[in-house]
Amino acid sequence: MATTIPDELTWPDSFPTRGHGLPPEMFDLLRRERPVARVTFPSGHRAWLVTRRNDITAIGSSRSFSRDLTAPGGQRIAGDDFNSVPGGIFNLDPPAHTTVRRVVQPFFNPAAATALQPVIARAAADLATTLRNGPNPADLHRAYAHPLAATLASDLMRVAPRQRRKIVPRLRSQVDYTTPASTIETSTQWMLDFADEVIDAKTAVYDGTSEPRDPVEALIRDHHRGTVTSEQMHGTVMYLFVTSAEPITGPVSTGVYTLLRHPEQLARVRRDPRLWPTAVAELLRLHHNGMTSMPRVALTDTELHGIPICSGDAVITPWVAATWDPEHFKQPDRFRLDRSAQEDPAITFGTGPHFCLGVNIARIYLETALSTLFEHLPDLTLAAKHEDIAWEPDTYLFTRPVELPVTWS
Ligand code: HEM
C-alpha cells in the first residue's frame, strides 16, 4: 500500500495497481495530501493531476480549459493517439463542438437509446443461449462481453460486423498507454483511414438530401450543407468508432465479476429488476472510467489549492478519482446498492460540454446485457478464485479482466 508521495511522480510507476480493476491507492493519498500534483507521462510531457471530485467537475465544465490539444507538440500521455486528431468531437471546444454535437445527438438521445433496447436484448439472448449450450466453463469476456459490444457498434454505426472487426486490434494500442509512441501514431492513422473508408462507402449510397439513418450519414449531410468541415466529419467518425464498443466491453465483464462477488446484492437485483439501473451506476462508479481521463489545457493563468496553473499547462482529471472521493461517496471502495441521492455517480460519464454522448445507450446496454445474462444463466459462478483472475494493466484506459472464467450447471 502506498504511504508516501514521491517528490517526482511518474505515470505509471508511481501508481502501483490496487488490482481487481480498482483505481490506484496513490489517488487516495494525493486527494488527501496533494490534490494538485505534477506528474510526468510516458510521452515525457508533464501535467497537473487533480483528484478531488469538486475540482474535477469544475475543470470539466470550465471554459478556461480546452480539449483542443491537436497542435503538433500538444500534450500527450504516450503518443499521438485520438487526442491528436483535429476536428474530432472530443477535441473541439465550443462553439465548433456544439455544432458537431448537435448533428449527431439525435442518434444518442433517450428515444434513440430506447429504440435500440430490443436489438440489444435479442443479441444478448442469442449470445447467452450459445454460451449456455457451449463449452463449460467458458471465458465470459470472449464469449459474451466482447461480441455483444461489437454488435452494438455495428448496429449504431450501420457497418457490417466483418468491417468493424478490422479495427479492434488498432483500438487496443490507442487505449494502452504503454504502447510505443510510433505504434500509437500508426494506429491513429489506421483508424482515420478506416473512417475514410466508411465515409466513402456511405457517400456512395447517400447523397445527403434524405433523412440520415446513422451518425455518419448525419455528418455527411451537414458536411454537404457546409456546417461541418471535412476534418470534423472524419475526426468525429473516427472517434465514434473508438467509443461505440470499447467503453461498454469492460463493464459487462467487471459487472459480472463484481456481482458474483456480492451474491446477496445480486439476489436483491434479481428479485427486483427495477434495481438494475442502480446496480449499473454503482458498478461504473466503482470500476470506470479510465485511470487518467483525457488531458485538458489551461487557457488562462489560474490557481488551485495554492498551486499556480499557468496558461498552456495540461491538467488530468480522472473521473474514477472523482467517484472515489470519500467526501462525496461513503466507503467508496464498497459496492453498495443503497447509496443516497447525494452520492450521484453520474460523474462517471464526465461533466460539461463533453459529458458522455453515449450515456443513454451505455446505461440501457449494460442493464440489458447484465439482466439478460443472469436470466439465461441464473446459477452462473466464477470458475476461478477471484484473486487468481488477471486484470488488464491500469495503463489500459478501459478497465477489465483479461479473461473472466465462469461456469454454470
Ligand atoms: C459505460 C460506458 C461509458 C463510460 C463510462 C463513458 C464515459 C465518458 C466520459 C467520462 C466522457 C467525457 C470525458 C471527458 O470529458 O474527459 C465521455 C465522452 C464521450 N463518450 Fe462516453 N462513456 C461510455 C460509453 C460510451 C458509448 C457507448 C459511446 C458511444 C456510443 C460513448 C461516446 C462518447 C463520446 C462521443 C464522447 C465525447 C463527447 C463529446 O466530446 O462531446 N461513450 N464518455
PDB file of N, CA, C and O in Angstrom, residues 69-142:
ATOM      1  N   LEU A  69      -6.081  19.732 -28.089  1.00  0.00           N
ATOM      2  CA  LEU A  69      -4.643  19.510 -27.900  1.00  0.00           C
ATOM      3  C   LEU A  69      -4.026  19.029 -29.200  1.00  0.00           C
ATOM      4  O   LEU A  69      -3.039  18.308 -29.201  1.00  0.00           O
ATOM      5  N   THR A  70      -4.670  19.400 -30.312  1.00  0.00           N
ATOM      6  CA  THR A  70      -4.297  18.767 -31.580  1.00  0.00           C
ATOM      7  C   THR A  70      -3.056  19.384 -32.236  1.00  0.00           C
ATOM      8  O   THR A  70      -2.500  18.778 -33.146  1.00  0.00           O
ATOM      9  N   ALA A  71      -2.625  20.540 -31.777  1.00  0.00           N
ATOM     10  CA  ALA A  71      -1.443  21.152 -32.397  1.00  0.00           C
ATOM     11  C   ALA A  71      -0.240  20.244 -32.194  1.00  0.00           C
ATOM     12  O   ALA A  71      -0.123  19.596 -31.148  1.00  0.00           O
ATOM     13  N   PRO A  72       0.663  20.152 -33.206  1.00  0.00           N
ATOM     14  CA  PRO A  72       1.868  19.327 -33.024  1.00  0.00           C
ATOM     15  C   PRO A  72       2.579  19.733 -31.730  1.00  0.00           C
ATOM     16  O   PRO A  72       2.659  20.917 -31.417  1.00  0.00           O
ATOM     17  N   GLY A  73       3.035  18.729 -30.981  1.00  0.00           N
ATOM     18  CA  GLY A  73       3.708  19.016 -29.716  1.00  0.00           C
ATOM     19  C   GLY A  73       2.735  19.211 -28.572  1.00  0.00           C
ATOM     20  O   GLY A  73       3.131  19.473 -27.439  1.00  0.00           O
ATOM     21  N   GLY A  74       1.408  19.100 -28.856  1.00  0.00           N
ATOM     22  CA  GLY A  74       0.401  19.235 -27.799  1.00  0.00           C
ATOM     23  C   GLY A  74       0.540  18.125 -26.756  1.00  0.00           C
ATOM     24  O   GLY A  74       1.189  17.104 -27.024  1.00  0.00           O
ATOM     25  N   GLN A  75      -0.079  18.344 -25.614  1.00  0.00           N
ATOM     26  CA  GLN A  75       0.026  17.381 -24.511  1.00  0.00           C
ATOM     27  C   GLN A  75      -0.393  15.970 -24.941  1.00  0.00           C
ATOM     28  O   GLN A  75      -1.453  15.784 -25.519  1.00  0.00           O
ATOM     29  N   ARG A  76       0.460  14.995 -24.675  1.00  0.00           N
ATOM     30  CA  ARG A  76       0.127  13.589 -24.951  1.00  0.00           C
ATOM     31  C   ARG A  76       0.409  12.763 -23.712  1.00  0.00           C
ATOM     32  O   ARG A  76       1.306  13.098 -22.932  1.00  0.00           O
ATOM     33  N   ILE A  77      -0.305  11.634 -23.586  1.00  0.00           N
ATOM     34  CA  ILE A  77       0.010  10.733 -22.480  1.00  0.00           C
ATOM     35  C   ILE A  77       1.153   9.815 -22.907  1.00  0.00           C
ATOM     36  O   ILE A  77       2.179   9.719 -22.247  1.00  0.00           O
ATOM     37  N   ALA A  78       0.983   9.147 -24.049  1.00  0.00           N
ATOM     38  CA  ALA A  78       2.075   8.296 -24.528  1.00  0.00           C
ATOM     39  C   ALA A  78       2.491   8.653 -25.947  1.00  0.00           C
ATOM     40  O   ALA A  78       3.659   8.530 -26.298  1.00  0.00           O
ATOM     41  N   GLY A  79       1.554   9.055 -26.781  1.00  0.00           N
ATOM     42  CA  GLY A  79       1.875   9.354 -28.179  1.00  0.00           C
ATOM     43  C   GLY A  79       0.698  10.029 -28.852  1.00  0.00           C
ATOM     44  O   GLY A  79      -0.270  10.423 -28.177  1.00  0.00           O
ATOM     45  N   ASP A  80       0.758  10.156 -30.185  1.00  0.00           N
ATOM     46  CA  ASP A  80      -0.294  10.851 -30.926  1.00  0.00           C
ATOM     47  C   ASP A  80      -1.523   9.955 -31.073  1.00  0.00           C
ATOM     48  O   ASP A  80      -1.791   9.396 -32.139  1.00  0.00           O
ATOM     49  N   ASP A  81      -2.268   9.805 -30.000  1.00  0.00           N
ATOM     50  CA  ASP A  81      -3.481   8.981 -30.006  1.00  0.00           C
ATOM     51  C   ASP A  81      -4.661   9.822 -30.489  1.00  0.00           C
ATOM     52  O   ASP A  81      -4.472  10.881 -31.091  1.00  0.00           O
ATOM     53  N   PHE A  82      -5.906   9.388 -30.189  1.00  0.00           N
ATOM     54  CA  PHE A  82      -7.053  10.115 -30.743  1.00  0.00           C
ATOM     55  C   PHE A  82      -7.168  11.555 -30.224  1.00  0.00           C
ATOM     56  O   PHE A  82      -7.905  12.349 -30.784  1.00  0.00           O
ATOM     57  N   ASN A  83      -6.395  11.913 -29.193  1.00  0.00           N
ATOM     58  CA  ASN A  83      -6.386  13.321 -28.754  1.00  0.00           C
ATOM     59  C   ASN A  83      -5.702  14.241 -29.758  1.00  0.00           C
ATOM     60  O   ASN A  83      -5.799  15.462 -29.644  1.00  0.00           O
ATOM     61  N   SER A  84      -4.990  13.641 -30.705  1.00  0.00           N
ATOM     62  CA  SER A  84      -4.231  14.475 -31.643  1.00  0.00           C
ATOM     63  C   SER A  84      -4.979  14.705 -32.955  1.00  0.00           C
ATOM     64  O   SER A  84      -4.463  15.355 -33.842  1.00  0.00           O
ATOM     65  N   VAL A  85      -6.208  14.138 -33.062  1.00  0.00           N
ATOM     66  CA  VAL A  85      -6.925  14.197 -34.343  1.00  0.00           C
ATOM     67  C   VAL A  85      -7.752  15.478 -34.456  1.00  0.00           C
ATOM     68  O   VAL A  85      -8.730  15.651 -33.729  1.00  0.00           O
ATOM     69  N   PRO A  86      -7.379  16.388 -35.365  1.00  0.00           N
ATOM     70  CA  PRO A  86      -8.124  17.645 -35.469  1.00  0.00           C
ATOM     71  C   PRO A  86      -9.560  17.381 -35.906  1.00  0.00           C
ATOM     72  O   PRO A  86      -9.814  16.505 -36.727  1.00  0.00           O
ATOM     73  N   GLY A  87     -10.489  18.142 -35.332  1.00  0.00           N
ATOM     74  CA  GLY A  87     -11.888  18.055 -35.771  1.00  0.00           C
ATOM     75  C   GLY A  87     -12.706  16.997 -35.062  1.00  0.00           C
ATOM     76  O   GLY A  87     -13.936  17.016 -35.132  1.00  0.00           O
ATOM     77  N   GLY A  88     -12.069  16.035 -34.388  1.00  0.00           N
ATOM     78  CA  GLY A  88     -12.834  15.001 -33.673  1.00  0.00           C
ATOM     79  C   GLY A  88     -13.671  15.650 -32.574  1.00  0.00           C
ATOM     80  O   GLY A  88     -13.183  16.565 -31.896  1.00  0.00           O
ATOM     81  N   ILE A  89     -14.911  15.194 -32.399  1.00  0.00           N
ATOM     82  CA  ILE A  89     -15.839  15.837 -31.454  1.00  0.00           C
ATOM     83  C   ILE A  89     -15.200  16.068 -30.087  1.00  0.00           C
ATOM     84  O   ILE A  89     -15.410  17.102 -29.454  1.00  0.00           O
ATOM     85  N   PHE A  90     -14.399  15.104 -29.678  1.00  0.00           N
ATOM     86  CA  PHE A  90     -13.830  15.174 -28.343  1.00  0.00           C
ATOM     87  C   PHE A  90     -12.718  16.220 -28.250  1.00  0.00           C
ATOM     88  O   PHE A  90     -12.358  16.673 -27.174  1.00  0.00           O
ATOM     89  N   ASN A  91     -12.179  16.603 -29.400  1.00  0.00           N
ATOM     90  CA  ASN A  91     -11.026  17.516 -29.408  1.00  0.00           C
ATOM     91  C   ASN A  91     -11.420  18.933 -29.782  1.00  0.00           C
ATOM     92  O   ASN A  91     -10.560  19.755 -30.053  1.00  0.00           O
ATOM     93  N   LEU A  92     -12.726  19.190 -29.824  1.00  0.00           N
ATOM     94  CA  LEU A  92     -13.205  20.527 -30.195  1.00  0.00           C
ATOM     95  C   LEU A  92     -13.691  21.263 -28.960  1.00  0.00           C
ATOM     96  O   LEU A  92     -14.218  20.644 -28.034  1.00  0.00           O
ATOM     97  N   ASP A  93     -13.560  22.563 -28.978  1.00  0.00           N
ATOM     98  CA  ASP A  93     -14.161  23.408 -27.938  1.00  0.00           C
ATOM     99  C   ASP A  93     -15.397  24.081 -28.519  1.00  0.00           C
ATOM    100  O   ASP A  93     -15.511  24.218 -29.747  1.00  0.00           O
ATOM    101  N   PRO A  94     -16.328  24.538 -27.655  1.00  0.00           N
ATOM    102  CA  PRO A  94     -17.443  25.325 -28.169  1.00  0.00           C
ATOM    103  C   PRO A  94     -16.884  26.581 -28.862  1.00  0.00           C
ATOM    104  O   PRO A  94     -15.831  27.056 -28.454  1.00  0.00           O
ATOM    105  N   PRO A  95     -17.504  27.159 -29.902  1.00  0.00           N
ATOM    106  CA  PRO A  95     -18.803  26.745 -30.448  1.00  0.00           C
ATOM    107  C   PRO A  95     -18.737  25.633 -31.493  1.00  0.00           C
ATOM    108  O   PRO A  95     -19.768  25.033 -31.792  1.00  0.00           O
ATOM    109  N   ALA A  96     -17.525  25.315 -32.043  1.00  0.00           N
ATOM    110  CA  ALA A  96     -17.469  24.265 -33.080  1.00  0.00           C
ATOM    111  C   ALA A  96     -17.966  22.935 -32.489  1.00  0.00           C
ATOM    112  O   ALA A  96     -18.688  22.176 -33.138  1.00  0.00           O
ATOM    113  N   HIS A  97     -17.597  22.684 -31.229  1.00  0.00           N
ATOM    114  CA  HIS A  97     -18.031  21.441 -30.591  1.00  0.00           C
ATOM    115  C   HIS A  97     -19.549  21.344 -30.531  1.00  0.00           C
ATOM    116  O   HIS A  97     -20.139  20.303 -30.817  1.00  0.00           O
ATOM    117  N   THR A  98     -20.197  22.471 -30.193  1.00  0.00           N
ATOM    118  CA  THR A  98     -21.661  22.482 -30.062  1.00  0.00           C
ATOM    119  C   THR A  98     -22.301  22.134 -31.405  1.00  0.00           C
ATOM    120  O   THR A  98     -23.267  21.360 -31.470  1.00  0.00           O
ATOM    121  N   THR A  99     -21.752  22.677 -32.493  1.00  0.00           N
ATOM    122  CA  THR A  99     -22.299  22.414 -33.833  1.00  0.00           C
ATOM    123  C   THR A  99     -22.232  20.925 -34.158  1.00  0.00           C
ATOM    124  O   THR A  99     -23.223  20.309 -34.553  1.00  0.00           O
ATOM    125  N   VAL A 100     -21.057  20.333 -33.964  1.00  0.00           N
ATOM    126  CA  VAL A 100     -20.878  18.918 -34.315  1.00  0.00           C
ATOM    127  C   VAL A 100     -21.728  18.038 -33.404  1.00  0.00           C
ATOM    128  O   VAL A 100     -22.385  17.089 -33.850  1.00  0.00           O
ATOM    129  N   ARG A 101     -21.770  18.375 -32.139  1.00  0.00           N
ATOM    130  CA  ARG A 101     -22.521  17.541 -31.193  1.00  0.00           C
ATOM    131  C   ARG A 101     -24.014  17.537 -31.551  1.00  0.00           C
ATOM    132  O   ARG A 101     -24.667  16.498 -31.488  1.00  0.00           O
ATOM    133  N   ARG A 102     -24.548  18.710 -31.947  1.00  0.00           N
ATOM    134  CA  ARG A 102     -25.973  18.792 -32.323  1.00  0.00           C
ATOM    135  C   ARG A 102     -26.295  17.893 -33.503  1.00  0.00           C
ATOM    136  O   ARG A 102     -27.376  17.335 -33.591  1.00  0.00           O
ATOM    137  N   VAL A 103     -25.331  17.751 -34.406  1.00  0.00           N
ATOM    138  CA  VAL A 103     -25.569  16.950 -35.625  1.00  0.00           C
ATOM    139  C   VAL A 103     -25.759  15.471 -35.270  1.00  0.00           C
ATOM    140  O   VAL A 103     -26.636  14.786 -35.801  1.00  0.00           O
ATOM    141  N   VAL A 104     -24.938  14.968 -34.345  1.00  0.00           N
ATOM    142  CA  VAL A 104     -25.001  13.527 -34.048  1.00  0.00           C
ATOM    143  C   VAL A 104     -25.927  13.191 -32.876  1.00  0.00           C
ATOM    144  O   VAL A 104     -26.354  12.044 -32.716  1.00  0.00           O
ATOM    145  N   GLN A 105     -26.263  14.213 -32.078  1.00  0.00           N
ATOM    146  CA  GLN A 105     -27.053  13.997 -30.852  1.00  0.00           C
ATOM    147  C   GLN A 105     -28.328  13.147 -31.049  1.00  0.00           C
ATOM    148  O   GLN A 105     -28.609  12.270 -30.217  1.00  0.00           O
ATOM    149  N   PRO A 106     -29.114  13.352 -32.140  1.00  0.00           N
ATOM    150  CA  PRO A 106     -30.360  12.583 -32.258  1.00  0.00           C
ATOM    151  C   PRO A 106     -30.150  11.067 -32.209  1.00  0.00           C
ATOM    152  O   PRO A 106     -31.068  10.335 -31.834  1.00  0.00           O
ATOM    153  N   PHE A 107     -28.960  10.588 -32.559  1.00  0.00           N
ATOM    154  CA  PHE A 107     -28.726   9.138 -32.550  1.00  0.00           C
ATOM    155  C   PHE A 107     -28.334   8.629 -31.163  1.00  0.00           C
ATOM    156  O   PHE A 107     -28.113   7.438 -30.973  1.00  0.00           O
ATOM    157  N   PHE A 108     -28.223   9.552 -30.197  1.00  0.00           N
ATOM    158  CA  PHE A 108     -27.782   9.163 -28.854  1.00  0.00           C
ATOM    159  C   PHE A 108     -28.767   9.612 -27.779  1.00  0.00           C
ATOM    160  O   PHE A 108     -28.501   9.440 -26.599  1.00  0.00           O
ATOM    161  N   ASN A 109     -29.881  10.240 -28.185  1.00  0.00           N
ATOM    162  CA  ASN A 109     -30.800  10.764 -27.164  1.00  0.00           C
ATOM    163  C   ASN A 109     -31.588   9.618 -26.517  1.00  0.00           C
ATOM    164  O   ASN A 109     -31.494   8.458 -26.960  1.00  0.00           O
ATOM    165  N   PRO A 110     -32.357   9.886 -25.440  1.00  0.00           N
ATOM    166  CA  PRO A 110     -33.043   8.788 -24.751  1.00  0.00           C
ATOM    167  C   PRO A 110     -33.954   7.967 -25.671  1.00  0.00           C
ATOM    168  O   PRO A 110     -34.003   6.736 -25.556  1.00  0.00           O
ATOM    169  N   ALA A 111     -34.636   8.622 -26.617  1.00  0.00           N
ATOM    170  CA  ALA A 111     -35.544   7.862 -27.501  1.00  0.00           C
ATOM    171  C   ALA A 111     -34.749   6.904 -28.389  1.00  0.00           C
ATOM    172  O   ALA A 111     -35.147   5.746 -28.596  1.00  0.00           O
ATOM    173  N   ALA A 112     -33.602   7.367 -28.891  1.00  0.00           N
ATOM    174  CA  ALA A 112     -32.774   6.503 -29.752  1.00  0.00           C
ATOM    175  C   ALA A 112     -32.242   5.313 -28.942  1.00  0.00           C
ATOM    176  O   ALA A 112     -32.188   4.179 -29.436  1.00  0.00           O
ATOM    177  N   ALA A 113     -31.867   5.589 -27.699  1.00  0.00           N
ATOM    178  CA  ALA A 113     -31.355   4.506 -26.847  1.00  0.00           C
ATOM    179  C   ALA A 113     -32.471   3.489 -26.573  1.00  0.00           C
ATOM    180  O   ALA A 113     -32.248   2.274 -26.637  1.00  0.00           O
ATOM    181  N   THR A 114     -33.684   3.980 -26.305  1.00  0.00           N
ATOM    182  CA  THR A 114     -34.806   3.076 -26.029  1.00  0.00           C
ATOM    183  C   THR A 114     -35.118   2.234 -27.272  1.00  0.00           C
ATOM    184  O   THR A 114     -35.407   1.044 -27.156  1.00  0.00           O
ATOM    185  N   ALA A 115     -35.007   2.854 -28.441  1.00  0.00           N
ATOM    186  CA  ALA A 115     -35.291   2.103 -29.672  1.00  0.00           C
ATOM    187  C   ALA A 115     -34.263   0.987 -29.897  1.00  0.00           C
ATOM    188  O   ALA A 115     -34.564  -0.029 -30.516  1.00  0.00           O
ATOM    189  N   LEU A 116     -33.043   1.173 -29.373  1.00  0.00           N
ATOM    190  CA  LEU A 116     -32.003   0.144 -29.553  1.00  0.00           C
ATOM    191  C   LEU A 116     -32.178  -1.030 -28.581  1.00  0.00           C
ATOM    192  O   LEU A 116     -31.624  -2.105 -28.790  1.00  0.00           O
ATOM    193  N   GLN A 117     -32.951  -0.805 -27.499  1.00  0.00           N
ATOM    194  CA  GLN A 117     -33.020  -1.812 -26.433  1.00  0.00           C
ATOM    195  C   GLN A 117     -33.424  -3.209 -26.936  1.00  0.00           C
ATOM    196  O   GLN A 117     -32.760  -4.199 -26.622  1.00  0.00           O
ATOM    197  N   PRO A 118     -34.512  -3.326 -27.748  1.00  0.00           N
ATOM    198  CA  PRO A 118     -34.885  -4.676 -28.202  1.00  0.00           C
ATOM    199  C   PRO A 118     -33.805  -5.341 -29.052  1.00  0.00           C
ATOM    200  O   PRO A 118     -33.621  -6.560 -28.998  1.00  0.00           O
ATOM    201  N   VAL A 119     -33.056  -4.520 -29.800  1.00  0.00           N
ATOM    202  CA  VAL A 119     -31.975  -5.065 -30.641  1.00  0.00           C
ATOM    203  C   VAL A 119     -30.881  -5.635 -29.729  1.00  0.00           C
ATOM    204  O   VAL A 119     -30.364  -6.734 -29.943  1.00  0.00           O
ATOM    205  N   ILE A 120     -30.552  -4.864 -28.691  1.00  0.00           N
ATOM    206  CA  ILE A 120     -29.516  -5.318 -27.740  1.00  0.00           C
ATOM    207  C   ILE A 120     -30.014  -6.589 -27.024  1.00  0.00           C
ATOM    208  O   ILE A 120     -29.285  -7.565 -26.867  1.00  0.00           O
ATOM    209  N   ALA A 121     -31.300  -6.575 -26.617  1.00  0.00           N
ATOM    210  CA  ALA A 121     -31.856  -7.715 -25.866  1.00  0.00           C
ATOM    211  C   ALA A 121     -31.814  -8.984 -26.716  1.00  0.00           C
ATOM    212  O   ALA A 121     -31.467 -10.064 -26.205  1.00  0.00           O
ATOM    213  N   ARG A 122     -32.138  -8.862 -27.996  1.00  0.00           N
ATOM    214  CA  ARG A 122     -32.125 -10.049 -28.879  1.00  0.00           C
ATOM    215  C   ARG A 122     -30.707 -10.588 -29.031  1.00  0.00           C
ATOM    216  O   ARG A 122     -30.467 -11.788 -28.888  1.00  0.00           O
ATOM    217  N   ALA A 123     -29.753  -9.689 -29.280  1.00  0.00           N
ATOM    218  CA  ALA A 123     -28.365 -10.130 -29.459  1.00  0.00           C
ATOM    219  C   ALA A 123     -27.843 -10.750 -28.160  1.00  0.00           C
ATOM    220  O   ALA A 123     -27.144 -11.770 -28.173  1.00  0.00           O
ATOM    221  N   ALA A 124     -28.219 -10.151 -27.011  1.00  0.00           N
ATOM    222  CA  ALA A 124     -27.764 -10.672 -25.712  1.00  0.00           C
ATOM    223  C   ALA A 124     -28.358 -12.060 -25.467  1.00  0.00           C
ATOM    224  O   ALA A 124     -27.657 -12.983 -25.027  1.00  0.00           O
ATOM    225  N   ALA A 125     -29.652 -12.236 -25.783  1.00  0.00           N
ATOM    226  CA  ALA A 125     -30.305 -13.538 -25.562  1.00  0.00           C
ATOM    227  C   ALA A 125     -29.656 -14.603 -26.450  1.00  0.00           C
ATOM    228  O   ALA A 125     -29.399 -15.727 -26.000  1.00  0.00           O
ATOM    229  N   ASP A 126     -29.366 -14.247 -27.695  1.00  0.00           N
ATOM    230  CA  ASP A 126     -28.736 -15.229 -28.608  1.00  0.00           C
ATOM    231  C   ASP A 126     -27.364 -15.649 -28.080  1.00  0.00           C
ATOM    232  O   ASP A 126     -27.034 -16.827 -28.043  1.00  0.00           O
ATOM    233  N   LEU A 127     -26.575 -14.654 -27.653  1.00  0.00           N
ATOM    234  CA  LEU A 127     -25.222 -14.976 -27.165  1.00  0.00           C
ATOM    235  C   LEU A 127     -25.281 -15.772 -25.864  1.00  0.00           C
ATOM    236  O   LEU A 127     -24.497 -16.699 -25.651  1.00  0.00           O
ATOM    237  N   ALA A 128     -26.237 -15.428 -24.984  1.00  0.00           N
ATOM    238  CA  ALA A 128     -26.363 -16.147 -23.703  1.00  0.00           C
ATOM    239  C   ALA A 128     -26.778 -17.596 -23.967  1.00  0.00           C
ATOM    240  O   ALA A 128     -26.302 -18.526 -23.293  1.00  0.00           O
ATOM    241  N   THR A 129     -27.651 -17.805 -24.955  1.00  0.00           N
ATOM    242  CA  THR A 129     -28.086 -19.173 -25.281  1.00  0.00           C
ATOM    243  C   THR A 129     -26.908 -19.970 -25.850  1.00  0.00           C
ATOM    244  O   THR A 129     -26.669 -21.121 -25.462  1.00  0.00           O
ATOM    245  N   THR A 130     -26.140 -19.337 -26.739  1.00  0.00           N
ATOM    246  CA  THR A 130     -24.963 -20.020 -27.313  1.00  0.00           C
ATOM    247  C   THR A 130     -23.963 -20.352 -26.204  1.00  0.00           C
ATOM    248  O   THR A 130     -23.384 -21.443 -26.164  1.00  0.00           O
ATOM    249  N   LEU A 131     -23.788 -19.410 -25.283  1.00  0.00           N
ATOM    250  CA  LEU A 131     -22.855 -19.628 -24.164  1.00  0.00           C
ATOM    251  C   LEU A 131     -23.315 -20.840 -23.338  1.00  0.00           C
ATOM    252  O   LEU A 131     -22.533 -21.751 -23.059  1.00  0.00           O
ATOM    253  N   ARG A 132     -24.622 -20.870 -22.986  1.00  0.00           N
ATOM    254  CA  ARG A 132     -25.153 -21.959 -22.143  1.00  0.00           C
ATOM    255  C   ARG A 132     -25.000 -23.316 -22.828  1.00  0.00           C
ATOM    256  O   ARG A 132     -24.725 -24.321 -22.186  1.00  0.00           O
ATOM    257  N   ASN A 133     -25.155 -23.349 -24.157  1.00  0.00           N
ATOM    258  CA  ASN A 133     -25.081 -24.621 -24.877  1.00  0.00           C
ATOM    259  C   ASN A 133     -23.660 -24.987 -25.296  1.00  0.00           C
ATOM    260  O   ASN A 133     -23.438 -26.038 -25.891  1.00  0.00           O
ATOM    261  N   GLY A 134     -22.702 -24.106 -25.026  1.00  0.00           N
ATOM    262  CA  GLY A 134     -21.320 -24.344 -25.475  1.00  0.00           C
ATOM    263  C   GLY A 134     -20.463 -24.910 -24.356  1.00  0.00           C
ATOM    264  O   GLY A 134     -20.978 -25.368 -23.329  1.00  0.00           O
ATOM    265  N   PRO A 135     -19.118 -24.877 -24.541  1.00  0.00           N
ATOM    266  CA  PRO A 135     -18.197 -25.422 -23.535  1.00  0.00           C
ATOM    267  C   PRO A 135     -18.384 -24.753 -22.170  1.00  0.00           C
ATOM    268  O   PRO A 135     -18.617 -23.547 -22.110  1.00  0.00           O
ATOM    269  N   ASN A 136     -18.297 -25.532 -21.130  1.00  0.00           N
ATOM    270  CA  ASN A 136     -18.488 -25.060 -19.749  1.00  0.00           C
ATOM    271  C   ASN A 136     -17.339 -25.622 -18.918  1.00  0.00           C
ATOM    272  O   ASN A 136     -17.185 -26.851 -18.889  1.00  0.00           O
ATOM    273  N   PRO A 137     -16.473 -24.810 -18.271  1.00  0.00           N
ATOM    274  CA  PRO A 137     -16.502 -23.355 -18.138  1.00  0.00           C
ATOM    275  C   PRO A 137     -16.128 -22.638 -19.451  1.00  0.00           C
ATOM    276  O   PRO A 137     -15.631 -23.257 -20.386  1.00  0.00           O
ATOM    277  N   ALA A 138     -16.354 -21.315 -19.434  1.00  0.00           N
ATOM    278  CA  ALA A 138     -16.037 -20.507 -20.607  1.00  0.00           C
ATOM    279  C   ALA A 138     -15.501 -19.151 -20.149  1.00  0.00           C
ATOM    280  O   ALA A 138     -15.661 -18.764 -18.985  1.00  0.00           O
ATOM    281  N   ASP A 139     -14.868 -18.468 -21.091  1.00  0.00           N
ATOM    282  CA  ASP A 139     -14.390 -17.102 -20.818  1.00  0.00           C
ATOM    283  C   ASP A 139     -15.514 -16.131 -21.196  1.00  0.00           C
ATOM    284  O   ASP A 139     -15.815 -15.963 -22.383  1.00  0.00           O
ATOM    285  N   LEU A 140     -16.131 -15.538 -20.189  1.00  0.00           N
ATOM    286  CA  LEU A 140     -17.286 -14.660 -20.432  1.00  0.00           C
ATOM    287  C   LEU A 140     -16.922 -13.451 -21.288  1.00  0.00           C
ATOM    288  O   LEU A 140     -17.727 -12.970 -22.080  1.00  0.00           O
ATOM    289  N   HIS A 141     -15.704 -12.995 -21.131  1.00  0.00           N
ATOM    290  CA  HIS A 141     -15.312 -11.809 -21.896  1.00  0.00           C
ATOM    291  C   HIS A 141     -15.360 -12.102 -23.395  1.00  0.00           C
ATOM    292  O   HIS A 141     -15.940 -11.376 -24.177  1.00  0.00           O
ATOM    293  N   ARG A 142     -14.752 -13.245 -23.738  1.00  0.00           N
ATOM    294  CA  ARG A 142     -14.658 -13.608 -25.153  1.00  0.00           C
ATOM    295  C   ARG A 142     -15.997 -14.067 -25.725  1.00  0.00           C
ATOM    296  O   ARG A 142     -16.336 -13.787 -26.875  1.00  0.00           O
TER     297      ARG A 142
END
